[in-house]
Short mmCIF file of C-alpha atoms in Angstrom, two decimals:
data_model
loop_
_atom_site.label_atom_id
_atom_site.label_comp_id
_atom_site.label_asym_id
_atom_site.label_seq_id
_atom_site.Cartn_x
_atom_site.Cartn_y
_atom_site.Cartn_z
CA UNK A 1331 -7.15 -52.87 102.79
CA UNK A 1332 -6.49 -52.09 98.81
CA UNK A 1333 -4.55 -49.04 99.82
CA UNK A 1334 -2.36 -51.58 102.26
CA UNK A 1335 -1.92 -53.76 99.46
CA UNK A 1336 -0.62 -51.54 97.09
CA UNK A 1337 2.08 -50.14 99.63
CA UNK A 1338 3.25 -53.28 100.70
CA UNK A 1339 3.07 -54.49 96.51
CA UNK A 1340 5.31 -51.55 96.13
CA UNK A 1341 7.75 -51.49 98.92
CA UNK A 1342 8.34 -55.08 97.80
CA UNK A 1343 9.24 -53.48 94.31
CA UNK A 1344 11.73 -51.20 95.55
CA UNK A 1345 13.44 -53.88 97.68
CA UNK A 1346 14.35 -55.53 94.25
CA UNK A 1347 11.44 -58.09 94.46
CA UNK A 1348 13.13 -60.49 96.41
CA UNK A 1349 11.32 -63.11 98.41
CA UNK A 1350 10.09 -61.72 102.05
CA UNK A 1351 8.21 -64.26 103.80
CA UNK A 1352 6.69 -61.82 106.19
CA UNK A 1353 5.64 -59.65 103.32
CA UNK A 1354 4.03 -62.41 101.51
CA UNK A 1355 2.16 -63.68 104.52
CA UNK A 1356 0.74 -60.21 105.32
CA UNK A 1357 -0.26 -59.47 101.54
CA UNK A 1358 -1.82 -62.93 101.71
CA UNK A 1359 -4.14 -61.95 104.88
CA UNK A 1360 -4.62 -58.75 103.22
CA UNK A 1361 -6.32 -60.26 100.06
CA UNK A 1362 -7.86 -62.64 102.41
CA UNK A 1363 -9.53 -59.24 104.11
CA UNK A 1364 -10.16 -58.06 100.52
CA UNK A 1365 -12.12 -60.85 99.68
CA UNK A 1366 -14.49 -61.34 102.64
CA UNK A 1367 -15.02 -57.22 101.89
CA UNK A 1368 -15.91 -57.75 98.42
CA UNK A 1369 -17.89 -61.25 98.35
CA UNK A 1370 -21.09 -59.70 100.06
CA UNK A 1371 -21.56 -56.51 98.47
CA UNK A 1372 -24.73 -55.35 97.04
CA UNK A 1373 -24.38 -53.86 93.70
CA UNK A 1374 -24.30 -50.19 95.26
CA UNK A 1375 -21.71 -51.02 97.22
CA UNK A 1376 -19.82 -52.42 95.01
CA UNK A 1377 -19.72 -49.57 92.82
CA UNK A 1378 -18.77 -47.34 95.42
CA UNK A 1379 -15.75 -49.50 96.33
CA UNK A 1380 -14.95 -49.49 92.28
CA UNK A 1381 -15.24 -45.68 92.26
CA UNK A 1382 -12.85 -45.49 95.31
CA UNK A 1383 -9.09 -44.21 93.77
CA UNK A 1384 -7.20 -47.06 95.59
CA UNK A 1385 -9.47 -49.61 93.97
CA UNK A 1386 -8.22 -52.93 92.63
CA UNK A 1387 -11.07 -53.94 91.30
CA UNK A 1388 -11.15 -55.45 87.30
CA UNK A 1389 -13.86 -55.27 85.32
CA UNK A 1390 -15.41 -52.09 86.22
CA UNK A 1391 -15.18 -49.11 84.13
CA UNK A 1392 -14.12 -45.29 85.58
CA UNK A 1393 -18.12 -44.77 86.67
CA UNK A 1394 -18.19 -48.10 88.61
CA UNK A 1395 -20.45 -49.98 85.84
CA UNK A 1396 -19.71 -53.26 84.86
CA UNK A 1397 -17.44 -53.43 81.67
CA UNK A 1398 -19.20 -56.45 80.54
CA UNK A 1399 -22.88 -55.41 79.15
CA UNK A 1400 -25.49 -57.68 80.95
CA UNK A 1401 -23.04 -59.11 83.84
CA UNK A 1402 -24.42 -58.10 86.86
CA UNK A 1403 -22.07 -55.28 89.24
CA UNK A 1404 -22.66 -57.61 92.14
CA UNK A 1405 -21.20 -60.75 89.89
CA UNK A 1406 -18.01 -58.54 89.26
CA UNK A 1407 -17.57 -57.71 93.10
CA UNK A 1408 -18.14 -61.89 93.64
CA UNK A 1409 -15.07 -62.36 90.96
CA UNK A 1410 -13.06 -60.18 92.34
CA UNK A 1411 -13.39 -61.77 95.46
CA UNK A 1412 -12.45 -65.01 94.24
CA UNK A 1413 -9.52 -63.27 92.59
CA UNK A 1414 -8.59 -62.13 95.89
CA UNK A 1415 -8.40 -65.46 97.49
CA UNK A 1416 -6.67 -66.99 94.87
CA UNK A 1417 -4.10 -64.60 94.76
CA UNK A 1418 -4.11 -64.91 99.16
CA UNK A 1419 -3.53 -68.87 98.29
CA UNK A 1420 -0.46 -68.05 96.10
CA UNK A 1421 0.75 -66.07 99.00
CA UNK A 1422 -0.38 -68.43 101.60
CA UNK A 1423 -0.57 -71.68 100.25
CA UNK A 1424 -1.80 -73.64 103.19
CA UNK A 1425 -4.40 -71.12 104.79
CA UNK A 1426 -7.40 -72.72 105.35
CA UNK A 1427 -10.23 -70.47 105.12
CA UNK A 1428 -9.50 -69.10 102.03
CA UNK A 1429 -9.38 -73.01 100.71
CA UNK A 1430 -12.49 -73.36 102.07
CA UNK A 1431 -13.98 -70.40 100.72
CA UNK A 1432 -13.07 -71.21 97.26
#
């Protein structure tokens, strides 16, 4: 879903960034699915996702480690999941599942 997010956001930018409710709804759903995928990952799984060339994760270095010393990688994944949920709600404000997860 990370690659799909990147492609859809690039398409929106190429179209001039004009509001597109259908694209926003799709992006919101993709961000929600990304959050669900990240929320329960182990540290090892999180590192694997972080090393993916299409990864949208923040807070990890190029080796798949947490950028901030002493922060468990699973916590970084969890924070990225929360950020994805927030983005999902920005794009689809009335999504009860995303609201509930936050």
